[in-house]
Each structure stands twice: as structure tokens, then as C-alpha cells.
Amino acid sequence: GAVVSQHPSWVICKSGTSVKIECRSLDFQATTMFWYRQFPKQSLMLMATSNEGSKATYEQGVEKDKFLINHASLTLSTLTVTSAHPEDSSFYICSASGGNTIYFGEGSWLTVV
Amino acid sequence: GEDVEQSLFLSVREGDSSVINCTYTDSSSTYLYWYKQEPGAGLQLLTYIFSNMDMKQDQRLTVLLNKKDKHLSLRIADTQTGDSAIYFCAERPYNFNKFYFGSGTKLNVKP
């Protein structure tokens, strides 16, 4: 079946640095991918819609200059957290459409120290 | 966005049935999903139902949809300790690929 893969699964970075998270659709093409964020013990909140070959669409309250999204190909979208701070520590998860359903990646745990 | 609500906690004994409830607000045609999230892990799709269906059964899982009340439930028969996890209800409008998630229900299964 369709699989969406994220990398890395876990990442620790220093405050002030940038970190990139990749989301790949492994056996299907995804013109649109979505990035979600989950704070501890909370639900998943949509951050942005990633469109292949065009700019991402961000949800209200999400800083586009801080969370850079690039969707360079039909199978890859990247989320770069720039100048990371401890409050950016969270679980980030992507999704991609494959047929009639949406598949989620395994998620990436970011810890900023 | 759409409003999807769930109760936060449910505790049952092993072997009993679990029923997790969810309400949503979107009145248009939509897909409704149940996902399972174990500690430290991503989302696992359990099942989904289209809004023109009333019920869907898949092994130990039964999804019931009351369109009039916009109420969705997930019943897990013969609940096992391995079913302990957070269960998310999610709504996806028919012509969109965005998901709107509930807060999640933490299911605790006691031996």
C-alpha cells in the first residue's frame, strides 16, 4: 500500500540553528502534502499546505518565514524550522493524498535545547 | 476550520467493549476517520467512513455515524491491553485534503 515516510524520526538541535524534516511519498505521487504539528497531550494542528511547484499555503498564526516549506517534486516536501527555539519543540507530521484516502508519515520529534 | 470534539479519557477492563465518541460540525459531504496513536509513534489509520454511510464494521472495530446529530463513534470489541493508545477522530471535507482533528481520546485498558 501507499506509504509516506518522514526523516529524521528524532532530532535534537541547538537553539538558534535550523533543522530540516523531509516527507516522502514512497510509491505514489502527491501534488499536495500537509504539515501538522502536535504539542504534548494535544491534538494535531494543520500548519500549512504544501503544493508541488508553488508556494505553500499557511494556516493563520503560522509564521511562514520561520517554517519554510518546499515541495520541489511530486514525492518530496520539506519543512525547515529556522532559528529554532525551545518552544518549537514538538511532534511534526506530514500527510499526502493517495487515491481516496490520506496517508500520514511516522512523524518527527524535534527537541530544541 | 471545522470543530471536532471528543472526550479526553476512557478506561475499560480487558475483554470489555470500548466506545469512543466524536462530534463534528461540517454539514457537507465528508469523510470521517479514526486514527490510533501509540506513545512516541505516528498515526495509524484504523478505519474511515463516508458521510452517506451509517455503519462500517472491520473485525473488532465498528463505526457508527449519526448524520442528523453529526455524531461518530468507534466501538472496539473485546478490548485488549494493546489497544491502549490515543484515538483521534478526524473530518475531511469531500473536496479538500485537509484534516480537522479532535483532541484525541486516551483509552486505558486495565488487565
Short mmCIF file of N, CA, C and O in Angstrom, two decimals, chain A residues 10 32 34 36 38 42-44 46 49 59 91 93 95 97 100-102 104-107 109, chain B residues 31 33 35 37 39-43 45 48 86 88 92 96-104:
data_model
loop_
_atom_site.label_atom_id
_atom_site.label_comp_id
_atom_site.label_asym_id
_atom_site.label_seq_id
_atom_site.Cartn_x
_atom_site.Cartn_y
_atom_site.Cartn_z
N TRP A 10 13.71 11.43 14.86
CA TRP A 10 14.04 12.18 16.07
C TRP A 10 15.19 13.12 15.74
O TRP A 10 16.13 12.74 15.05
N THR A 32 -0.03 17.47 -3.48
CA THR A 32 -0.26 18.25 -2.27
C THR A 32 0.10 17.43 -1.05
O THR A 32 -0.28 16.28 -0.94
N PHE A 34 0.61 17.92 3.38
CA PHE A 34 0.21 18.77 4.50
C PHE A 34 1.16 18.56 5.67
O PHE A 34 1.62 17.45 5.93
N TYR A 36 1.54 19.04 9.82
CA TYR A 36 0.83 19.23 11.07
C TYR A 36 1.84 19.30 12.21
O TYR A 36 2.95 18.79 12.13
N GLN A 38 2.00 18.79 16.58
CA GLN A 38 1.29 18.29 17.75
C GLN A 38 2.10 18.61 18.99
O GLN A 38 3.22 18.09 19.18
N GLN A 42 -1.82 17.17 23.14
CA GLN A 42 -2.79 17.96 22.39
C GLN A 42 -3.03 17.32 21.03
O GLN A 42 -2.37 16.36 20.65
N SER A 43 -3.99 17.87 20.31
CA SER A 43 -4.32 17.32 19.02
C SER A 43 -3.36 17.85 17.94
O SER A 43 -2.51 18.69 18.21
N LEU A 44 -3.55 17.34 16.76
CA LEU A 44 -2.72 17.79 15.63
C LEU A 44 -3.34 19.02 15.02
O LEU A 44 -4.53 19.07 14.75
N LEU A 46 -3.13 21.72 11.83
CA LEU A 46 -2.59 21.93 10.49
C LEU A 46 -1.76 23.20 10.47
O LEU A 46 -2.20 24.26 10.92
N THR A 49 -0.27 23.90 3.89
CA THR A 49 -0.48 23.02 2.75
C THR A 49 0.66 23.24 1.77
O THR A 49 0.92 24.38 1.36
N GLU A 59 -1.55 28.23 7.45
CA GLU A 59 -2.72 28.49 8.28
C GLU A 59 -2.48 29.76 9.11
O GLU A 59 -1.34 30.18 9.34
N PHE A 91 6.06 17.59 17.94
CA PHE A 91 5.97 16.45 17.03
C PHE A 91 5.41 16.99 15.71
O PHE A 91 4.33 17.56 15.69
N ILE A 93 4.28 16.19 11.79
CA ILE A 93 3.85 15.06 10.98
C ILE A 93 3.30 15.57 9.65
O ILE A 93 2.67 16.63 9.59
N SER A 95 1.34 14.65 5.79
CA SER A 95 0.41 13.73 5.15
C SER A 95 0.39 13.98 3.65
O SER A 95 0.74 15.07 3.19
N SER A 97 -1.88 12.74 -0.11
CA SER A 97 -3.06 12.07 -0.64
C SER A 97 -2.69 10.96 -1.59
O SER A 97 -1.87 11.16 -2.49
N ASN A 100 -8.29 7.68 -2.54
CA ASN A 100 -9.40 8.21 -1.75
C ASN A 100 -9.06 8.47 -0.29
O ASN A 100 -9.91 8.90 0.47
N THR A 101 -7.83 8.21 0.09
CA THR A 101 -7.53 8.45 1.49
C THR A 101 -6.21 9.18 1.62
O THR A 101 -5.50 9.41 0.65
N ILE A 102 -5.95 9.59 2.82
CA ILE A 102 -4.73 10.33 3.12
C ILE A 102 -3.84 9.45 3.97
O ILE A 102 -4.30 8.77 4.88
N PHE A 104 -0.45 9.29 6.44
CA PHE A 104 0.41 10.10 7.29
C PHE A 104 1.79 9.48 7.40
O PHE A 104 1.95 8.26 7.39
N GLY A 105 2.77 10.35 7.54
CA GLY A 105 4.11 9.88 7.85
C GLY A 105 4.19 9.44 9.30
O GLY A 105 3.23 9.57 10.07
N GLU A 106 5.34 8.90 9.66
CA GLU A 106 5.51 8.40 11.02
C GLU A 106 5.71 9.53 12.03
O GLU A 106 5.66 9.31 13.23
N GLY A 107 5.98 10.71 11.53
CA GLY A 107 6.20 11.85 12.41
C GLY A 107 7.66 12.05 12.75
O GLY A 107 8.48 11.13 12.67
N TRP A 109 10.07 13.91 15.80
CA TRP A 109 10.13 14.58 17.09
C TRP A 109 11.30 15.56 17.08
O TRP A 109 12.44 15.16 16.87
N TYR B 31 -15.58 12.84 4.60
CA TYR B 31 -15.04 11.58 5.11
C TYR B 31 -14.74 11.77 6.59
O TYR B 31 -14.30 12.83 7.03
N TYR B 33 -12.72 9.84 9.87
CA TYR B 33 -11.66 8.87 10.10
C TYR B 33 -11.46 8.60 11.59
O TYR B 33 -11.73 9.46 12.43
N TYR B 35 -8.09 7.41 13.82
CA TYR B 35 -6.67 7.10 13.84
C TYR B 35 -6.27 6.69 15.26
O TYR B 35 -6.83 7.16 16.24
N GLN B 37 -2.93 6.46 17.88
CA GLN B 37 -1.56 6.91 18.09
C GLN B 37 -1.05 6.30 19.39
O GLN B 37 -1.56 6.59 20.48
N PRO B 39 2.13 5.71 22.17
CA PRO B 39 3.13 6.64 22.70
C PRO B 39 4.38 6.71 21.84
O PRO B 39 4.97 5.68 21.50
N GLY B 40 4.78 7.91 21.50
CA GLY B 40 6.00 8.10 20.73
C GLY B 40 5.92 7.69 19.28
O GLY B 40 6.94 7.68 18.59
N ALA B 41 4.74 7.41 18.79
CA ALA B 41 4.59 6.93 17.42
C ALA B 41 3.70 7.86 16.61
O ALA B 41 3.09 8.78 17.14
N GLY B 42 3.65 7.61 15.31
CA GLY B 42 2.81 8.40 14.42
C GLY B 42 1.38 7.92 14.43
O GLY B 42 0.93 7.20 15.32
N LEU B 43 0.65 8.32 13.41
CA LEU B 43 -0.77 7.98 13.31
C LEU B 43 -0.96 6.70 12.50
O LEU B 43 -0.38 6.53 11.45
N LEU B 45 -3.89 4.64 10.64
CA LEU B 45 -5.28 4.68 10.18
C LEU B 45 -5.98 3.39 10.60
O LEU B 45 -5.53 2.29 10.27
N TYR B 48 -12.21 4.35 8.09
CA TYR B 48 -12.86 5.60 7.72
C TYR B 48 -14.22 5.29 7.13
O TYR B 48 -14.50 4.17 6.69
N ILE B 86 -4.00 6.65 22.15
CA ILE B 86 -4.88 7.81 21.94
C ILE B 86 -5.57 7.62 20.60
O ILE B 86 -4.93 7.29 19.60
N PHE B 88 -7.84 9.33 17.67
CA PHE B 88 -8.24 10.62 17.10
C PHE B 88 -9.34 10.42 16.08
O PHE B 88 -9.24 9.57 15.19
N ARG B 92 -12.65 15.13 7.11
CA ARG B 92 -12.06 15.69 5.90
C ARG B 92 -13.19 16.05 4.94
O ARG B 92 -13.90 15.17 4.47
N PHE B 96 -11.65 18.52 -0.22
CA PHE B 96 -10.40 19.02 0.31
C PHE B 96 -9.60 17.87 0.89
O PHE B 96 -10.14 16.85 1.26
N ASN B 97 -8.30 18.06 0.98
CA ASN B 97 -7.45 17.06 1.60
C ASN B 97 -6.97 17.46 2.98
O ASN B 97 -6.13 16.80 3.56
N LYS B 98 -7.51 18.53 3.52
CA LYS B 98 -7.15 18.93 4.88
C LYS B 98 -7.93 18.09 5.88
O LYS B 98 -9.09 17.78 5.68
N PHE B 99 -7.26 17.79 6.97
CA PHE B 99 -7.90 17.08 8.07
C PHE B 99 -8.16 18.03 9.23
O PHE B 99 -7.34 18.89 9.53
N TYR B 100 -9.28 17.84 9.87
CA TYR B 100 -9.55 18.54 11.12
C TYR B 100 -9.69 17.48 12.20
O TYR B 100 -10.57 16.63 12.14
N PHE B 101 -8.81 17.56 13.17
CA PHE B 101 -8.72 16.52 14.19
C PHE B 101 -9.44 16.92 15.47
O PHE B 101 -9.45 18.09 15.85
N GLY B 102 -9.97 15.92 16.15
CA GLY B 102 -10.43 16.11 17.51
C GLY B 102 -9.23 16.12 18.44
O GLY B 102 -8.08 15.92 18.02
N SER B 103 -9.49 16.33 19.70
CA SER B 103 -8.41 16.44 20.69
C SER B 103 -7.80 15.10 21.04
O SER B 103 -6.75 15.04 21.66
N GLY B 104 -8.47 14.02 20.64
CA GLY B 104 -7.96 12.69 20.97
C GLY B 104 -8.57 12.17 22.26
O GLY B 104 -8.76 12.91 23.21
#
